[in-house]
Amino acid sequence: AVERRSKPRSSGTMPARVWGVDIDDQPFSLDCLLDNMSASGLYLRIPRRMKFSSAISLVVRLLSGPVEGKVAAIKGTVIRDEGESDGHGGLGIRIIEHQFI
């Protein structure tokens, strides 16, 4: 398969804490896992559905790469929601802003 992404993505899961408002307009805060991340986006597993273009915030501990061990606070926008019938799924997030804390 041909890679379409313009920036390389990390491999391996990373623990994260995420805050947002779900598809039913209910606020939530929960622990989840990021499947991968690049400089412009990320994909996370989450047991909630979210609307396209919804705002989302998360804090993630980076487990590899040049900033290994650092914690990043990230604000993003939902660009893909892949819900499953069991309520679990994943979200594609475009990173809007980040800061190492």
Short mmCIF file of the N, C-alpha and C atoms (twelve columns), coordinates in Angstrom:
data_MODEL
# 
_entry.id   MODEL 
# 
loop_
_atom_site.group_PDB 
_atom_site.id 
_atom_site.type_symbol 
_atom_site.label_atom_id 
_atom_site.label_alt_id 
_atom_site.label_comp_id 
_atom_site.label_asym_id 
_atom_site.label_seq_id 
_atom_site.Cartn_x 
_atom_site.Cartn_y 
_atom_site.Cartn_z 
_atom_site.pdbx_PDB_model_num 
ATOM 1   N N  . ALA A 1   0.844   -1.189 0.000  1 
ATOM 2   C CA . ALA A 1   0.000   0.000  0.000  1 
ATOM 3   C C  . ALA A 1   0.881   1.241  0.000  1 
ATOM 4   N N  . VAL A 2   0.427   2.244  -0.714 1 
ATOM 5   C CA . VAL A 2   1.151   3.508  -0.808 1 
ATOM 6   C C  . VAL A 2   0.747   4.403  0.354  1 
ATOM 7   N N  . GLU A 3   1.731   4.944  1.042  1 
ATOM 8   C CA . GLU A 3   1.480   5.848  2.166  1 
ATOM 9   C C  . GLU A 3   1.086   7.221  1.634  1 
ATOM 10  N N  . ARG A 4   -0.070  7.727  2.062  1 
ATOM 11  C CA . ARG A 4   -0.556  9.023  1.599  1 
ATOM 12  C C  . ARG A 4   -0.207  10.153 2.544  1 
ATOM 13  N N  . ARG A 5   0.186   9.834  3.759  1 
ATOM 14  C CA . ARG A 5   0.471   10.878 4.736  1 
ATOM 15  C C  . ARG A 5   1.747   11.628 4.377  1 
ATOM 16  N N  . SER A 6   1.725   12.935 4.607  1 
ATOM 17  C CA . SER A 6   2.897   13.744 4.288  1 
ATOM 18  C C  . SER A 6   3.925   13.732 5.415  1 
ATOM 19  N N  . LYS A 7   3.503   13.349 6.630  1 
ATOM 20  C CA . LYS A 7   4.418   13.329 7.771  1 
ATOM 21  C C  . LYS A 7   4.447   11.926 8.365  1 
ATOM 22  N N  . PRO A 8   5.611   11.466 8.806  1 
ATOM 23  C CA . PRO A 8   5.686   10.117 9.389  1 
ATOM 24  C C  . PRO A 8   4.891   10.027 10.687 1 
ATOM 25  N N  . ARG A 9   4.363   8.851  10.961 1 
ATOM 26  C CA . ARG A 9   3.589   8.597  12.179 1 
ATOM 27  C C  . ARG A 9   4.371   7.695  13.110 1 
ATOM 28  N N  . SER A 10  4.171   7.904  14.413 1 
ATOM 29  C CA . SER A 10  4.757   7.020  15.408 1 
ATOM 30  C C  . SER A 10  4.033   5.681  15.346 1 
ATOM 31  N N  . SER A 11  4.686   4.647  15.798 1 
ATOM 32  C CA . SER A 11  4.016   3.354  15.905 1 
ATOM 33  C C  . SER A 11  4.033   2.941  17.366 1 
ATOM 34  N N  . GLY A 12  3.085   2.146  17.761 1 
ATOM 35  C CA . GLY A 12  2.979   1.751  19.162 1 
ATOM 36  C C  . GLY A 12  1.991   2.637  19.890 1 
ATOM 37  N N  . THR A 13  1.289   2.060  20.840 1 
ATOM 38  C CA . THR A 13  0.282   2.815  21.568 1 
ATOM 39  C C  . THR A 13  0.900   3.683  22.658 1 
ATOM 40  N N  . MET A 14  0.195   4.756  22.978 1 
ATOM 41  C CA . MET A 14  0.605   5.674  24.041 1 
ATOM 42  C C  . MET A 14  -0.606  5.977  24.912 1 
ATOM 43  N N  . PRO A 15  -0.439  5.979  26.237 1 
ATOM 44  C CA . PRO A 15  -1.562  6.304  27.115 1 
ATOM 45  C C  . PRO A 15  -1.894  7.789  27.055 1 
ATOM 46  N N  . ALA A 16  -3.187  8.104  27.166 1 
ATOM 47  C CA . ALA A 16  -3.624  9.493  27.108 1 
ATOM 48  C C  . ALA A 16  -4.844  9.695  27.993 1 
ATOM 49  N N  . ARG A 17  -5.060  10.926 28.376 1 
ATOM 50  C CA . ARG A 17  -6.286  11.358 29.050 1 
ATOM 51  C C  . ARG A 17  -6.957  12.318 28.087 1 
ATOM 52  N N  . VAL A 18  -8.259  12.145 27.842 1 
ATOM 53  C CA . VAL A 18  -8.953  12.929 26.828 1 
ATOM 54  C C  . VAL A 18  -10.209 13.574 27.402 1 
ATOM 55  N N  . TRP A 19  -10.515 14.802 26.916 1 
ATOM 56  C CA . TRP A 19  -11.703 15.552 27.319 1 
ATOM 57  C C  . TRP A 19  -12.418 16.008 26.066 1 
ATOM 58  N N  . GLY A 20  -13.744 15.962 26.100 1 
ATOM 59  C CA . GLY A 20  -14.521 16.432 24.967 1 
ATOM 60  C C  . GLY A 20  -16.008 16.353 25.253 1 
ATOM 61  N N  . VAL A 21  -16.791 16.517 24.201 1 
ATOM 62  C CA . VAL A 21  -18.243 16.401 24.259 1 
ATOM 63  C C  . VAL A 21  -18.635 15.392 23.192 1 
ATOM 64  N N  . ASP A 22  -19.381 14.348 23.600 1 
ATOM 65  C CA . ASP A 22  -19.691 13.267 22.665 1 
ATOM 66  C C  . ASP A 22  -20.833 13.624 21.716 1 
ATOM 67  N N  . ILE A 23  -21.192 12.676 20.876 1 
ATOM 68  C CA . ILE A 23  -22.208 12.880 19.846 1 
ATOM 69  C C  . ILE A 23  -23.582 13.200 20.431 1 
ATOM 70  N N  . ASP A 24  -23.793 12.823 21.713 1 
ATOM 71  C CA . ASP A 24  -25.050 13.112 22.408 1 
ATOM 72  C C  . ASP A 24  -24.959 14.379 23.261 1 
ATOM 73  N N  . ASP A 25  -23.948 15.206 23.006 1 
ATOM 74  C CA . ASP A 25  -23.706 16.461 23.726 1 
ATOM 75  C C  . ASP A 25  -23.439 16.266 25.213 1 
ATOM 76  N N  . GLN A 26  -22.847 15.116 25.567 1 
ATOM 77  C CA . GLN A 26  -22.488 14.822 26.948 1 
ATOM 78  C C  . GLN A 26  -20.981 15.012 27.138 1 
ATOM 79  N N  . PRO A 27  -20.576 15.867 28.070 1 
ATOM 80  C CA . PRO A 27  -19.137 16.033 28.313 1 
ATOM 81  C C  . PRO A 27  -18.554 14.755 28.915 1 
ATOM 82  N N  . PHE A 28  -17.273 14.500 28.601 1 
ATOM 83  C CA . PHE A 28  -16.602 13.327 29.148 1 
ATOM 84  C C  . PHE A 28  -15.133 13.611 29.385 1 
ATOM 85  N N  . SER A 29  -14.547 12.810 30.242 1 
ATOM 86  C CA . SER A 29  -13.121 12.814 30.534 1 
ATOM 87  C C  . SER A 29  -12.767 11.375 30.835 1 
ATOM 88  N N  . LEU A 30  -11.824 10.807 30.087 1 
ATOM 89  C CA . LEU A 30  -11.478 9.404  30.307 1 
ATOM 90  C C  . LEU A 30  -10.074 9.086  29.813 1 
ATOM 91  N N  . ASP A 31  -9.567  7.946  30.277 1 
ATOM 92  C CA . ASP A 31  -8.275  7.452  29.827 1 
ATOM 93  C C  . ASP A 31  -8.485  6.625  28.563 1 
ATOM 94  N N  . CYS A 32  -7.537  6.722  27.631 1 
ATOM 95  C CA . CYS A 32  -7.630  5.967  26.382 1 
ATOM 96  C C  . CYS A 32  -6.221  5.695  25.860 1 
ATOM 97  N N  . LEU A 33  -6.144  5.133  24.664 1 
ATOM 98  C CA . LEU A 33  -4.858  4.849  24.024 1 
ATOM 99  C C  . LEU A 33  -4.781  5.502  22.656 1 
ATOM 100 N N  . LEU A 34  -3.656  6.123  22.367 1 
ATOM 101 C CA . LEU A 34  -3.379  6.612  21.022 1 
ATOM 102 C C  . LEU A 34  -2.743  5.470  20.248 1 
ATOM 103 N N  . ASP A 35  -3.244  5.209  19.051 1 
ATOM 104 C CA . ASP A 35  -2.640  4.185  18.199 1 
ATOM 105 C C  . ASP A 35  -1.414  4.718  17.482 1 
ATOM 106 N N  . ASN A 36  -1.486  5.975  17.042 1 
ATOM 107 C CA . ASN A 36  -0.345  6.588  16.354 1 
ATOM 108 C C  . ASN A 36  -0.504  8.101  16.369 1 
ATOM 109 N N  . MET A 37  0.610   8.780  16.075 1 
ATOM 110 C CA . MET A 37  0.605   10.240 16.101 1 
ATOM 111 C C  . MET A 37  1.694   10.758 15.173 1 
ATOM 112 N N  . SER A 38  1.401   11.899 14.527 1 
ATOM 113 C CA . SER A 38  2.402   12.611 13.735 1 
ATOM 114 C C  . SER A 38  2.396   14.063 14.191 1 
ATOM 115 N N  . ALA A 39  3.139   14.897 13.504 1 
ATOM 116 C CA . ALA A 39  3.188   16.315 13.857 1 
ATOM 117 C C  . ALA A 39  1.860   17.016 13.590 1 
ATOM 118 N N  . SER A 40  1.010   16.446 12.723 1 
ATOM 119 C CA . SER A 40  -0.232  17.126 12.362 1 
ATOM 120 C C  . SER A 40  -1.507  16.401 12.788 1 
ATOM 121 N N  . GLY A 41  -1.392  15.154 13.247 1 
ATOM 122 C CA . GLY A 41  -2.605  14.433 13.605 1 
ATOM 123 C C  . GLY A 41  -2.343  13.204 14.438 1 
ATOM 124 N N  . LEU A 42  -3.435  12.584 14.895 1 
ATOM 125 C CA . LEU A 42  -3.319  11.374 15.703 1 
ATOM 126 C C  . LEU A 42  -4.586  10.547 15.558 1 
ATOM 127 N N  . TYR A 43  -4.485  9.285  15.966 1 
ATOM 128 C CA . TYR A 43  -5.625  8.384  15.960 1 
ATOM 129 C C  . TYR A 43  -5.709  7.746  17.329 1 
ATOM 130 N N  . LEU A 44  -6.888  7.844  17.959 1 
ATOM 131 C CA . LEU A 44  -7.028  7.281  19.286 1 
ATOM 132 C C  . LEU A 44  -8.241  6.365  19.382 1 
ATOM 133 N N  . ARG A 45  -8.127  5.367  20.247 1 
ATOM 134 C CA . ARG A 45  -9.216  4.429  20.540 1 
ATOM 135 C C  . ARG A 45  -10.006 5.015  21.704 1 
ATOM 136 N N  . ILE A 46  -11.320 5.062  21.545 1 
ATOM 137 C CA . ILE A 46  -12.152 5.693  22.568 1 
ATOM 138 C C  . ILE A 46  -13.556 5.090  22.526 1 
ATOM 139 N N  . PRO A 47  -14.159 4.856  23.686 1 
ATOM 140 C CA . PRO A 47  -15.502 4.275  23.717 1 
ATOM 141 C C  . PRO A 47  -16.610 5.331  23.620 1 
ATOM 142 N N  . ARG A 48  -16.381 6.369  22.872 1 
ATOM 143 C CA . ARG A 48  -17.366 7.436  22.661 1 
ATOM 144 C C  . ARG A 48  -17.375 7.798  21.187 1 
ATOM 145 N N  . ARG A 49  -18.501 8.281  20.714 1 
ATOM 146 C CA . ARG A 49  -18.608 8.819  19.357 1 
ATOM 147 C C  . ARG A 49  -18.582 10.338 19.462 1 
ATOM 148 N N  . MET A 50  -18.023 10.998 18.441 1 
ATOM 149 C CA . MET A 50  -17.968 12.453 18.425 1 
ATOM 150 C C  . MET A 50  -18.359 12.963 17.056 1 
ATOM 151 N N  . LYS A 51  -18.889 14.176 17.018 1 
ATOM 152 C CA . LYS A 51  -19.283 14.806 15.766 1 
ATOM 153 C C  . LYS A 51  -18.054 15.301 15.012 1 
ATOM 154 N N  . PHE A 52  -18.162 15.279 13.674 1 
ATOM 155 C CA . PHE A 52  -17.116 15.835 12.821 1 
ATOM 156 C C  . PHE A 52  -16.888 17.294 13.207 1 
ATOM 157 N N  . SER A 53  -15.672 17.702 13.295 1 
ATOM 158 C CA . SER A 53  -15.179 19.046 13.621 1 
ATOM 159 C C  . SER A 53  -15.344 19.427 15.096 1 
ATOM 160 N N  . SER A 54  -15.716 18.458 15.956 1 
ATOM 161 C CA . SER A 54  -15.786 18.728 17.391 1 
ATOM 162 C C  . SER A 54  -14.393 18.998 17.947 1 
ATOM 163 N N  . ALA A 55  -14.341 19.850 18.955 1 
ATOM 164 C CA . ALA A 55  -13.079 20.126 19.654 1 
ATOM 165 C C  . ALA A 55  -12.797 19.000 20.640 1 
ATOM 166 N N  . ILE A 56  -11.522 18.670 20.786 1 
ATOM 167 C CA . ILE A 56  -11.106 17.645 21.730 1 
ATOM 168 C C  . ILE A 56  -9.762  18.060 22.324 1 
ATOM 169 N N  . SER A 57  -9.555  17.725 23.589 1 
ATOM 170 C CA . SER A 57  -8.291  18.031 24.267 1 
ATOM 171 C C  . SER A 57  -7.751  16.748 24.868 1 
ATOM 172 N N  . LEU A 58  -6.440  16.619 24.899 1 
ATOM 173 C CA . LEU A 58  -5.847  15.441 25.522 1 
ATOM 174 C C  . LEU A 58  -4.457  15.737 26.032 1 
ATOM 175 N N  . VAL A 59  -4.042  14.886 26.948 1 
ATOM 176 C CA . VAL A 59  -2.683  14.914 27.471 1 
ATOM 177 C C  . VAL A 59  -2.114  13.533 27.235 1 
ATOM 178 N N  . VAL A 60  -0.917  13.474 26.637 1 
ATOM 179 C CA . VAL A 60  -0.317  12.185 26.301 1 
ATOM 180 C C  . VAL A 60  1.144   12.156 26.727 1 
ATOM 181 N N  . ARG A 61  1.561   11.018 27.278 1 
ATOM 182 C CA . ARG A 61  2.973   10.819 27.601 1 
ATOM 183 C C  . ARG A 61  3.625   10.167 26.389 1 
ATOM 184 N N  . LEU A 62  4.642   10.812 25.848 1 
ATOM 185 C CA . LEU A 62  5.327   10.323 24.653 1 
ATOM 186 C C  . LEU A 62  6.336   9.253  25.057 1 
ATOM 187 N N  . LEU A 63  6.194   8.070  24.473 1 
ATOM 188 C CA . LEU A 63  6.979   6.912  24.892 1 
ATOM 189 C C  . LEU A 63  8.189   6.620  24.012 1 
ATOM 190 N N  . SER A 64  8.331   7.347  22.901 1 
ATOM 191 C CA . SER A 64  9.485   7.109  22.034 1 
ATOM 192 C C  . SER A 64  9.804   8.371  21.243 1 
ATOM 193 N N  . GLY A 65  10.891  8.330  20.526 1 
ATOM 194 C CA . GLY A 65  11.276  9.448  19.682 1 
ATOM 195 C C  . GLY A 65  12.145  10.463 20.399 1 
ATOM 196 N N  . PRO A 66  12.375  11.615 19.759 1 
ATOM 197 C CA . PRO A 66  13.284  12.618 20.311 1 
ATOM 198 C C  . PRO A 66  12.780  13.295 21.583 1 
ATOM 199 N N  . VAL A 67  11.501  13.196 21.875 1 
ATOM 200 C CA . VAL A 67  10.954  13.816 23.085 1 
ATOM 201 C C  . VAL A 67  10.405  12.747 24.037 1 
ATOM 202 N N  . GLU A 68  11.008  11.577 24.020 1 
ATOM 203 C CA . GLU A 68  10.580  10.453 24.863 1 
ATOM 204 C C  . GLU A 68  10.486  10.864 26.328 1 
ATOM 205 N N  . GLY A 69  9.389   10.458 26.977 1 
ATOM 206 C CA . GLY A 69  9.187   10.752 28.386 1 
ATOM 207 C C  . GLY A 69  8.503   12.076 28.653 1 
ATOM 208 N N  . LYS A 70  8.422   12.946 27.665 1 
ATOM 209 C CA . LYS A 70  7.754   14.232 27.854 1 
ATOM 210 C C  . LYS A 70  6.242   14.043 27.796 1 
ATOM 211 N N  . VAL A 71  5.532   15.006 28.340 1 
ATOM 212 C CA . VAL A 71  4.076   15.016 28.306 1 
ATOM 213 C C  . VAL A 71  3.648   16.166 27.400 1 
ATOM 214 N N  . ALA A 72  2.710   15.876 26.496 1 
ATOM 215 C CA . ALA A 72  2.208   16.892 25.579 1 
ATOM 216 C C  . ALA A 72  0.733   17.150 25.840 1 
ATOM 217 N N  . ALA A 73  0.363   18.423 25.946 1 
ATOM 218 C CA . ALA A 73  -1.043  18.839 26.004 1 
ATOM 219 C C  . ALA A 73  -1.432  19.210 24.579 1 
ATOM 220 N N  . ILE A 74  -2.509  18.604 24.079 1 
ATOM 221 C CA . ILE A 74  -2.891  18.752 22.679 1 
ATOM 222 C C  . ILE A 74  -4.346  19.195 22.579 1 
ATOM 223 N N  . LYS A 75  -4.602  20.162 21.695 1 
ATOM 224 C CA . LYS A 75  -5.958  20.536 21.315 1 
ATOM 225 C C  . LYS A 75  -6.121  20.171 19.853 1 
ATOM 226 N N  . GLY A 76  -7.269  19.574 19.539 1 
ATOM 227 C CA . GLY A 76  -7.474  19.146 18.172 1 
ATOM 228 C C  . GLY A 76  -8.925  19.212 17.743 1 
ATOM 229 N N  . THR A 77  -9.146  18.764 16.507 1 
ATOM 230 C CA . THR A 77  -10.469 18.722 15.896 1 
ATOM 231 C C  . THR A 77  -10.700 17.329 15.334 1 
ATOM 232 N N  . VAL A 78  -11.888 16.785 15.554 1 
ATOM 233 C CA . VAL A 78  -12.237 15.470 15.030 1 
ATOM 234 C C  . VAL A 78  -12.408 15.563 13.510 1 
ATOM 235 N N  . ILE A 79  -11.655 14.723 12.782 1 
ATOM 236 C CA . ILE A 79  -11.805 14.683 11.325 1 
ATOM 237 C C  . ILE A 79  -12.319 13.324 10.847 1 
ATOM 238 N N  . ARG A 80  -12.372 12.341 11.767 1 
ATOM 239 C CA . ARG A 80  -12.910 11.026 11.412 1 
ATOM 240 C C  . ARG A 80  -13.393 10.329 12.675 1 
ATOM 241 N N  . ASP A 81  -14.581 9.731  12.613 1 
ATOM 242 C CA . ASP A 81  -15.140 8.956  13.722 1 
ATOM 243 C C  . ASP A 81  -15.482 7.582  13.181 1 
ATOM 244 N N  . GLU A 82  -14.787 6.566  13.676 1 
ATOM 245 C CA . GLU A 82  -15.012 5.197  13.227 1 
ATOM 246 C C  . GLU A 82  -15.654 4.409  14.356 1 
ATOM 247 N N  . GLY A 83  -16.956 4.560  14.532 1 
ATOM 248 C CA . GLY A 83  -17.672 3.875  15.595 1 
ATOM 249 C C  . GLY A 83  -17.988 2.434  15.224 1 
ATOM 250 N N  . GLU A 84  -18.014 1.587  16.228 1 
ATOM 251 C CA . GLU A 84  -18.385 0.179  16.068 1 
ATOM 252 C C  . GLU A 84  -19.732 -0.041 16.741 1 
ATOM 253 N N  . SER A 85  -20.411 -1.129 16.409 1 
ATOM 254 C CA . SER A 85  -21.728 -1.411 16.977 1 
ATOM 255 C C  . SER A 85  -21.676 -1.638 18.488 1 
ATOM 256 N N  . ASP A 86  -20.499 -2.020 19.024 1 
ATOM 257 C CA . ASP A 86  -20.380 -2.248 20.466 1 
ATOM 258 C C  . ASP A 86  -20.077 -0.961 21.247 1 
ATOM 259 N N  . GLY A 87  -20.088 0.192  20.561 1 
ATOM 260 C CA . GLY A 87  -19.832 1.462  21.231 1 
ATOM 261 C C  . GLY A 87  -18.378 1.881  21.233 1 
ATOM 262 N N  . HIS A 88  -17.475 0.999  20.839 1 
ATOM 263 C CA . HIS A 88  -16.060 1.339  20.775 1 
ATOM 264 C C  . HIS A 88  -15.697 1.736  19.349 1 
ATOM 265 N N  . GLY A 89  -14.597 2.372  19.208 1 
ATOM 266 C CA . GLY A 89  -14.146 2.792  17.893 1 
ATOM 267 C C  . GLY A 89  -12.924 3.662  18.009 1 
ATOM 268 N N  . GLY A 90  -12.733 4.501  17.041 1 
ATOM 269 C CA . GLY A 90  -11.571 5.362  17.051 1 
ATOM 270 C C  . GLY A 90  -11.866 6.702  16.419 1 
ATOM 271 N N  . LEU A 91  -11.013 7.665  16.728 1 
ATOM 272 C CA . LEU A 91  -11.154 9.016  16.205 1 
ATOM 273 C C  . LEU A 91  -9.867  9.444  15.513 1 
ATOM 274 N N  . GLY A 92  -10.010 10.022 14.340 1 
ATOM 275 C CA . GLY A 92  -8.913  10.703 13.682 1 
ATOM 276 C C  . GLY A 92  -8.970  12.160 14.096 1 
ATOM 277 N N  . ILE A 93  -7.856  12.675 14.595 1 
ATOM 278 C CA . ILE A 93  -7.801  14.035 15.137 1 
ATOM 279 C C  . ILE A 93  -6.745  14.850 14.396 1 
ATOM 280 N N  . ARG A 94  -7.120  16.042 13.961 1 
ATOM 281 C CA . ARG A 94  -6.143  16.999 13.418 1 
ATOM 282 C C  . ARG A 94  -5.662  17.840 14.587 1 
ATOM 283 N N  . ILE A 95  -4.344  17.893 14.783 1 
ATOM 284 C CA . ILE A 95  -3.772  18.678 15.879 1 
ATOM 285 C C  . ILE A 95  -3.818  20.159 15.503 1 
ATOM 286 N N  . ILE A 96  -4.438  20.946 16.365 1 
ATOM 287 C CA . ILE A 96  -4.545  22.393 16.155 1 
ATOM 288 C C  . ILE A 96  -3.462  23.133 16.941 1 
ATOM 289 N N  . GLU A 97  -3.192  22.616 18.145 1 
ATOM 290 C CA . GLU A 97  -2.241  23.287 19.040 1 
ATOM 291 C C  . GLU A 97  -1.642  22.236 19.970 1 
ATOM 292 N N  . HIS A 98  -0.373  22.397 20.313 1 
ATOM 293 C CA . HIS A 98  0.240   21.494 21.296 1 
ATOM 294 C C  . HIS A 98  1.278   22.266 22.116 1 
ATOM 295 N N  . GLN A 99  1.528   21.705 23.301 1 
ATOM 296 C CA . GLN A 99  2.522   22.297 24.188 1 
ATOM 297 C C  . GLN A 99  3.100   21.193 25.044 1 
ATOM 298 N N  . PHE A 100 4.414   21.182 25.216 1 
ATOM 299 C CA . PHE A 100 5.038   20.220 26.108 1 
ATOM 300 C C  . PHE A 100 4.951   20.748 27.525 1 
ATOM 301 N N  . ILE A 101 4.517   19.888 28.448 1 
ATOM 302 C CA . ILE A 101 4.344   20.321 29.840 1 
ATOM 303 C C  . ILE A 101 5.152   19.432 30.769 1 
# 
